[in-house]
Each structure stands twice: as C-alpha cells, then as structure tokens.
Coordinates of N, CA and C in Angstrom, one line a residue:
M1 N 37.9 19.3 -80.4 CA 37.0 19.3 -79.3 C 35.6 19.0 -79.7
A2 N 35.0 18.3 -78.7 CA 33.6 18.0 -79.0 C 32.7 19.1 -78.5
V3 N 31.7 19.3 -79.3 CA 30.7 20.4 -78.9 C 29.5 19.7 -78.2
K4 N 29.2 20.3 -77.1 CA 28.0 19.8 -76.4 C 26.8 20.3 -77.0
P5 N 25.8 19.4 -77.2 CA 24.6 19.9 -77.8 C 23.8 20.7 -76.8
Q6 N 23.1 21.7 -77.3 CA 22.3 22.6 -76.5 C 20.9 21.9 -76.4
L7 N 20.4 21.9 -75.1 CA 19.1 21.4 -74.9 C 18.1 22.5 -75.1
P8 N 16.9 22.2 -75.6 CA 15.9 23.2 -75.7 C 15.5 23.7 -74.4
D9 N 15.0 24.9 -74.3 CA 14.6 25.6 -73.1 C 13.2 25.0 -72.7
A10 N 13.1 24.4 -71.4 CA 11.9 23.7 -71.0 C 10.9 24.7 -70.3
S11 N 11.2 25.9 -70.2 CA 10.3 26.8 -69.5 C 9.1 27.1 -70.4
P12 N 7.9 27.3 -69.8 CA 6.8 27.6 -70.6 C 6.9 28.9 -71.2
P13 N 6.2 29.1 -72.3 CA 6.2 30.4 -73.0 C 5.6 31.5 -72.1
D14 N 6.1 32.6 -72.2 CA 5.7 33.8 -71.4 C 4.3 34.2 -72.0
D15 N 3.3 34.3 -71.1 CA 1.9 34.6 -71.5 C 1.7 36.1 -71.3
G16 N 2.6 36.9 -71.1 CA 2.4 38.3 -71.0 C 2.6 38.8 -69.6
P17 N 2.3 40.1 -69.4 CA 2.5 40.7 -68.1 C 1.7 40.2 -67.0
D18 N 0.5 39.6 -67.2 CA -0.4 39.1 -66.2 C 0.0 37.7 -65.8
A19 N 0.9 37.1 -66.4 CA 1.3 35.7 -66.1 C 1.9 35.6 -64.7
A20 N 1.6 34.5 -64.0 CA 2.2 34.3 -62.6 C 3.6 33.9 -62.8
P21 N 4.5 34.3 -61.9 CA 5.9 33.8 -62.0 C 5.9 32.4 -61.6
D22 N 6.9 31.7 -62.2 CA 7.1 30.3 -62.0 C 7.5 30.0 -60.5
A23 N 6.7 29.2 -59.8 CA 6.9 28.9 -58.4 C 8.1 27.9 -58.2
G24 N 8.5 27.3 -59.2 CA 9.6 26.4 -59.1 C 9.1 25.0 -58.6
P25 N 10.0 24.1 -58.2 CA 9.6 22.8 -57.8 C 8.8 22.9 -56.5
E26 N 7.9 22.0 -56.3 CA 7.1 22.0 -55.1 C 7.9 21.7 -53.9
V27 N 7.8 22.5 -52.8 CA 8.6 22.3 -51.6 C 7.7 21.7 -50.5
V28 N 8.1 20.5 -50.0 CA 7.3 19.8 -49.0 C 8.1 20.0 -47.7
S29 N 7.4 20.5 -46.7 CA 8.1 20.7 -45.4 C 8.3 19.4 -44.7
D30 N 9.2 19.4 -43.7 CA 9.4 18.2 -42.9 C 8.1 17.8 -42.1
A31 N 7.4 18.8 -41.6 CA 6.2 18.5 -40.9 C 5.2 17.8 -41.7
A32 N 5.0 18.2 -43.0 CA 4.1 17.6 -43.9 C 4.5 16.2 -44.2
R33 N 5.8 15.9 -44.4 CA 6.3 14.6 -44.6 C 6.0 13.7 -43.4
I34 N 6.3 14.2 -42.2 CA 6.0 13.4 -41.0 C 4.6 13.1 -40.8
A35 N 3.7 14.0 -41.1 CA 2.2 13.8 -41.0 C 1.8 12.8 -42.0
D36 N 2.3 12.9 -43.2 CA 1.9 11.9 -44.2 C 2.4 10.5 -43.8
A37 N 3.6 10.4 -43.3 CA 4.1 9.1 -42.9 C 3.3 8.5 -41.7
A38 N 2.9 9.3 -40.8 CA 2.1 8.9 -39.7 C 0.7 8.4 -40.2
A39 N 0.1 9.1 -41.1 CA -1.2 8.7 -41.6 C -1.0 7.4 -42.4
Q40 N 0.0 7.2 -43.0 CA 0.3 6.0 -43.8 C 0.4 4.8 -42.8
R41 N 1.2 5.0 -41.7 CA 1.3 3.9 -40.7 C 0.0 3.6 -40.1
V42 N -0.8 4.6 -39.7 CA -2.1 4.3 -39.1 C -3.0 3.6 -40.1
A43 N -3.0 4.0 -41.3 CA -3.9 3.3 -42.3 C -3.4 1.9 -42.5
T44 N -2.1 1.7 -42.6 CA -1.6 0.3 -42.8 C -1.9 -0.6 -41.6
T45 N -1.7 0.0 -40.4 CA -2.0 -0.8 -39.2 C -3.4 -1.2 -39.1
R46 N -4.3 -0.2 -39.4 CA -5.8 -0.5 -39.3 C -6.2 -1.6 -40.3
D47 N -5.5 -1.6 -41.5 CA -5.9 -2.5 -42.5 C -5.3 -3.9 -42.2
A48 N -4.2 -3.9 -41.5 CA -3.5 -5.2 -41.3 C -4.1 -6.0 -40.1
A49 N -4.5 -5.4 -39.1 CA -5.0 -6.2 -37.9 C -6.5 -6.1 -37.8
P50 N -7.2 -7.2 -37.6 CA -8.6 -7.1 -37.4 C -9.0 -6.4 -36.1
P51 N -10.1 -5.8 -36.0 CA -10.5 -5.2 -34.8 C -10.6 -6.2 -33.6
V52 N -10.1 -5.8 -32.5 CA -10.1 -6.6 -31.3 C -11.4 -6.3 -30.5
P53 N -12.2 -7.3 -30.2 CA -13.4 -7.0 -29.4 C -13.0 -6.6 -28.0
I54 N -13.7 -5.6 -27.5 CA -13.4 -5.1 -26.2 C -14.2 -5.9 -25.1
D55 N -13.5 -6.3 -24.1 CA -14.1 -7.1 -23.0 C -15.0 -6.1 -22.2
A56 N -16.3 -6.4 -22.0 CA -17.2 -5.6 -21.3 C -16.8 -5.5 -19.8
S57 N -16.2 -6.5 -19.3 CA -15.8 -6.4 -17.9 C -14.7 -5.4 -17.6
L58 N -14.0 -5.0 -18.6 CA -13.0 -3.9 -18.4 C -13.6 -2.6 -18.1
N59 N -14.8 -2.4 -18.6 CA -15.5 -1.1 -18.3 C -16.4 -1.2 -17.1
A60 N -16.6 -2.3 -16.5 CA -17.4 -2.5 -15.3 C -16.7 -1.9 -14.1
A61 N -17.5 -1.4 -13.2 CA -17.0 -0.9 -11.9 C -16.4 -2.0 -11.1
P62 N -15.3 -1.7 -10.4 CA -14.7 -2.8 -9.6 C -15.7 -3.3 -8.5
A63 N -15.6 -4.6 -8.2 CA -16.5 -5.2 -7.3 C -16.3 -4.6 -5.9
A64 N -17.4 -4.5 -5.2 CA -17.3 -3.9 -3.8 C -16.6 -4.9 -3.0
P65 N -15.8 -4.4 -2.0 CA -15.0 -5.4 -1.2 C -16.0 -6.2 -0.3
T66 N -15.6 -7.4 0.0 CA -16.4 -8.2 0.9 C -16.2 -7.7 2.3
L67 N -17.0 -8.2 3.2 CA -16.9 -7.8 4.6 C -15.6 -8.3 5.2
N68 N -15.1 -9.5 4.7 CA -13.9 -10.1 5.2 C -12.7 -9.2 4.7
E69 N -12.8 -8.7 3.5 CA -11.7 -7.8 3.0 C -11.7 -6.5 3.8
R70 N -12.9 -6.0 4.0 CA -13.0 -4.8 4.8 C -12.4 -4.9 6.2
W71 N -12.7 -6.1 6.8 CA -12.2 -6.4 8.2 C -10.6 -6.4 8.1
R72 N -10.1 -7.1 7.1 CA -8.6 -7.1 7.0 C -8.0 -5.7 6.8
R73 N -8.7 -4.9 6.0 CA -8.2 -3.6 5.8 C -8.3 -2.7 7.0
A74 N -9.4 -2.9 7.8 CA -9.5 -2.2 9.1 C -8.4 -2.6 10.0
R75 N -8.1 -3.8 10.1 CA -7.0 -4.3 11.0 C -5.7 -3.8 10.5
L76 N -5.5 -3.8 9.2 CA -4.3 -3.2 8.6 C -4.1 -1.7 9.0
H77 N -5.2 -1.0 8.8 CA -5.1 0.4 9.1 C -4.8 0.7 10.6
R78 N -5.4 -0.1 11.4 CA -5.2 0.0 12.9 C -3.7 -0.3 13.2
G79 N -3.2 -1.4 12.6 CA -1.8 -1.7 12.8 C -0.8 -0.7 12.3
Q80 N -1.2 0.1 11.3 CA -0.4 1.1 10.7 C -0.5 2.4 11.4
G81 N -1.5 2.5 12.3 CA -1.7 3.8 13.0 C -2.6 4.7 12.3
S82 N -3.3 4.2 11.3 CA -4.4 5.0 10.6 C -5.7 4.7 11.3
Y83 N -5.9 5.3 12.4 CA -7.0 4.9 13.3 C -8.4 5.5 12.7
D84 N -8.3 6.6 12.1 CA -9.6 7.1 11.5 C -10.0 6.3 10.3
A85 N -9.1 5.8 9.5 CA -9.4 4.9 8.4 C -9.9 3.6 8.9
A86 N -9.3 3.1 10.0 CA -9.8 1.8 10.6 C -11.2 1.9 11.1
V87 N -11.5 3.0 11.8 CA -12.9 3.2 12.3 C -13.9 3.4 11.1
K88 N -13.5 4.0 10.1 CA -14.3 4.2 8.9 C -14.7 2.8 8.3
E89 N -13.7 1.9 8.2 CA -13.9 0.6 7.7 C -14.8 -0.2 8.6
C90 N -14.6 -0.1 9.9 CA -15.4 -0.8 10.9 C -16.8 -0.4 10.8
L91 N -17.1 0.9 10.7 CA -18.4 1.4 10.6 C -19.1 1.0 9.3
A92 N -18.3 0.9 8.2 CA -18.9 0.4 6.9 C -19.3 -1.1 7.1
I93 N -18.6 -1.8 7.9 CA -18.9 -3.2 8.2 C -20.2 -3.2 9.0
A94 N -20.2 -2.4 10.1 CA -21.4 -2.3 11.0 C -22.6 -1.9 10.2
D95 N -22.5 -1.0 9.3 CA -23.7 -0.6 8.5 C -24.3 -1.7 7.6
A96 N -23.5 -2.7 7.3 CA -23.9 -3.9 6.5 C -24.9 -4.7 7.2
S97 N -25.0 -4.6 8.6 CA -26.0 -5.4 9.4 C -25.8 -6.9 9.2
D98 N -24.5 -7.3 9.1 CA -24.2 -8.7 9.0 C -24.2 -9.3 10.4
K99 N -24.9 -10.4 10.7 CA -24.9 -10.9 12.1 C -23.6 -11.4 12.6
T100 N -22.7 -11.7 11.7 CA -21.3 -12.1 12.2 C -20.4 -11.0 12.3
W101 N -20.2 -10.2 11.2 CA -19.2 -9.2 11.2 C -19.5 -7.9 11.8
S102 N -20.8 -7.5 11.7 CA -21.2 -6.1 12.2 C -20.9 -5.9 13.7
P103 N -21.4 -6.8 14.6 CA -21.1 -6.6 16.0 C -19.6 -6.5 16.3
I104 N -18.8 -7.4 15.7 CA -17.4 -7.5 15.9 C -16.8 -6.1 15.5
A105 N -17.1 -5.6 14.3 CA -16.6 -4.4 13.8 C -17.0 -3.2 14.7
L106 N -18.2 -3.2 15.2 CA -18.7 -2.1 16.0 C -17.9 -2.1 17.3
V107 N -17.7 -3.2 17.9 CA -16.9 -3.3 19.2 C -15.4 -2.8 18.9
E108 N -14.9 -3.2 17.7 CA -13.5 -2.8 17.4 C -13.5 -1.3 17.2
A109 N -14.5 -0.7 16.6 CA -14.5 0.8 16.5 C -14.6 1.5 17.8
I110 N -15.4 0.9 18.8 CA -15.5 1.4 20.1 C -14.1 1.4 20.8
R111 N -13.4 0.2 20.6 CA -12.0 0.1 21.2 C -11.1 1.2 20.7
I112 N -11.2 1.4 19.4 CA -10.3 2.4 18.8 C -10.6 3.8 19.3
E113 N -11.9 4.1 19.4 CA -12.3 5.4 19.8 C -11.9 5.7 21.3
L114 N -12.0 4.6 22.1 CA -11.6 4.8 23.5 C -10.0 4.8 23.7
G115 N -9.4 4.1 22.9 CA -7.9 3.9 23.0 C -7.2 5.0 22.2
P116 N -6.7 4.7 21.0 CA -5.8 5.6 20.3 C -6.4 7.0 20.0
L117 N -7.7 7.0 19.7 CA -8.4 8.3 19.3 C -8.8 9.1 20.5
T118 N -8.9 8.5 21.6 CA -9.3 9.2 22.9 C -10.5 10.0 22.7
S119 N -11.6 9.4 22.2 CA -12.8 10.1 22.0 C -13.9 9.4 22.7
P120 N -14.1 9.6 24.0 CA -15.1 8.8 24.7 C -16.5 9.2 24.3
E121 N -16.7 10.4 23.8 CA -18.1 10.8 23.3 C -18.5 9.9 22.2
R122 N -17.6 9.7 21.2 CA -18.0 8.9 20.0 C -18.1 7.4 20.5
A123 N -17.2 7.0 21.4 CA -17.3 5.6 21.9 C -18.6 5.4 22.6
L124 N -19.1 6.3 23.3 CA -20.3 6.2 24.0 C -21.5 6.1 23.0
A125 N -21.5 6.9 22.0 CA -22.5 6.8 21.0 C -22.5 5.5 20.3
L126 N -21.3 4.9 20.0 CA -21.2 3.6 19.4 C -21.7 2.5 20.3
T127 N -21.4 2.6 21.6 CA -21.9 1.6 22.6 C -23.4 1.6 22.6
E128 N -24.0 2.8 22.6 CA -25.5 2.9 22.5 C -26.1 2.3 21.3
R129 N -25.4 2.5 20.2 CA -25.8 1.8 18.9 C -25.7 0.3 19.0
F130 N -24.6 -0.2 19.6 CA -24.5 -1.6 19.8 C -25.6 -2.2 20.7
A131 N -26.0 -1.5 21.8 CA -27.0 -1.9 22.6 C -28.4 -2.0 21.9
R132 N -28.6 -1.0 21.0 CA -29.9 -1.0 20.2 C -29.9 -2.1 19.2
E133 N -28.8 -2.3 18.4 CA -28.8 -3.3 17.3 C -28.5 -4.7 17.7
W134 N -27.6 -4.9 18.7 CA -27.2 -6.3 19.1 C -27.3 -6.5 20.6
P135 N -28.4 -6.3 21.2 CA -28.5 -6.4 22.7 C -28.2 -7.8 23.2
S136 N -28.4 -8.9 22.5 CA -28.2 -10.2 23.0 C -27.0 -10.9 22.4
H137 N -26.1 -10.2 21.8 CA -25.0 -10.7 21.1 C -23.9 -11.1 22.2
D138 N -23.1 -12.1 21.9 CA -22.1 -12.5 22.8 C -21.1 -11.4 23.2
L139 N -21.0 -10.4 22.4 CA -20.1 -9.3 22.7 C -20.8 -8.2 23.5
A140 N -22.0 -8.3 23.9 CA -22.8 -7.3 24.6 C -22.1 -7.0 26.0
P141 N -21.7 -8.0 26.7 CA -21.0 -7.7 28.0 C -19.7 -6.8 27.8
E142 N -19.0 -7.1 26.8 CA -17.8 -6.3 26.5 C -18.2 -4.8 26.1
A143 N -19.3 -4.7 25.3 CA -19.7 -3.4 24.9 C -20.2 -2.6 26.1
R144 N -20.9 -3.3 27.1 CA -21.3 -2.6 28.3 C -20.1 -2.1 29.1
E145 N -19.1 -3.0 29.2 CA -17.9 -2.6 29.9 C -17.2 -1.4 29.2
L146 N -17.1 -1.4 27.9 CA -16.6 -0.3 27.2 C -17.4 1.0 27.4
R147 N -18.7 0.8 27.5 CA -19.6 2.0 27.8 C -19.2 2.6 29.2
C148 N -19.0 1.7 30.2 CA -18.7 2.2 31.5 C -17.3 2.9 31.5
R149 N -16.4 2.4 30.7 CA -15.1 3.0 30.6 C -15.2 4.4 30.0
A150 N -16.0 4.5 28.9 CA -16.2 5.8 28.3 C -16.9 6.8 29.3
L151 N -17.9 6.3 30.0 CA -18.5 7.2 31.0 C -17.5 7.6 32.1
R152 N -16.6 6.7 32.5 CA -15.6 7.1 33.5 C -14.6 8.2 33.0
Q153 N -14.3 8.0 31.7 CA -13.4 9.0 31.1 C -14.1 10.4 31.0
L154 N -15.4 10.3 30.9 CA -16.2 11.6 30.8 C -16.5 12.2 32.2
G155 N -16.1 11.4 33.2 CA -16.4 11.9 34.6 C -17.9 11.6 35.0
R156 N -18.5 10.6 34.3 CA -19.9 10.3 34.6 C -20.0 8.8 35.0
A157 N -19.1 8.3 35.9 CA -19.1 6.9 36.3 C -20.4 6.5 37.0
A158 N -21.1 7.4 37.6 CA -22.3 7.1 38.3 C -23.4 6.6 37.4
E159 N -23.3 6.9 36.1 CA -24.3 6.5 35.1 C -24.1 5.0 34.7
C160 N -22.9 4.5 35.0 CA -22.6 3.1 34.6 C -23.5 2.1 35.4
T161 N -24.2 1.3 34.6 CA -25.1 0.3 35.2 C -24.8 -1.0 34.6
G162 N -25.2 -2.1 35.2 CA -25.0 -3.4 34.6 C -24.1 -4.3 35.4
P163 N -24.0 -5.5 35.1 CA -23.1 -6.4 35.9 C -21.7 -6.0 35.9
K164 N -21.1 -6.1 37.1 CA -19.7 -5.7 37.3 C -18.8 -6.9 36.9
R165 N -17.6 -6.6 36.4 CA -16.6 -7.7 36.1 C -15.9 -8.0 37.4
K166 N -15.5 -9.2 37.6 CA -14.8 -9.7 38.7 C -13.3 -9.5 38.5

C-alpha cells in the first residue's frame, strides 16, 4: 500500500490568547456581487460610447398653438360636446386681437353661450365686448341679432335696438 504524504499545516502560528480567531475565506454576498457587476457595466458603457450632445430644442417649451390650431381645437371641442373648453379656446383667440380670427371666435363663443350652455348673461357680455372691439366688422349684424336673442331669453326684449331682420 502506498502511503499518502502529509501536507504541512498551513494555518498561521498561534500568537497567544489575544490573537483574533481565523475568519476563514472571505464571503462575498450576492448583493455585493450584483453591485460590482453593475458598476463594471456602467464604467464599461461610459468608456465605450462618446458623450452624445443634447439637443437644446428638447428642453425648450413647446411652441404656442397658432390661432388656426386653436380654432380647429375649439370646433373639435364643440363637436365633441365639450362646450366650456370650446368657449375657452374661442376667448383665447379673441384675446389675441387678430383682425381675422378674433371676431369670428367671439361670435362663435356667443353662439355656444346662447345655445348649448344656455347662459344668456355671458352671451350678452360677449356681445357688448364685440360691439366695443369690432363695431364695423362684417359679423356685427349677427352679433347684434345674438344680443337681441340673449335679451329676449332674459325677458328684456324691449332693450333690443338696431335694424330688424326680414
């Protein structure tokens, strides 16, 4: 029979009673291994790809909608039955004081207030605004008629003045 050779003891010599016990092999937890692997991937990715310049337009605020877009949105809201949102868009257009779109949008807001929203008080206020801001516009006769309609709904038809429609 062959005799196996004895290997020498690899443990360090005992330094006495104050010596710390041998901790054994270093134990690395799974969390530590995952963190090291993630850090390695980040470092490798950062070194591999050059930095990408950031487009300044991505951080810029979105452009304000044009009056044409606002008008389309107002008509869409009205068609979907969102009358308050439609009036809000129309008033935003009217506030722009554009000689083409503002009077049109103001009359549309008056129509919505008189019709679906049944608010003759607000319609009357809008017709007065139209008379102040656009007295000679082509839509002025329609705005006067809408004013009379609002006054009739309020029971104040006697206050209606101006040319009568045939």
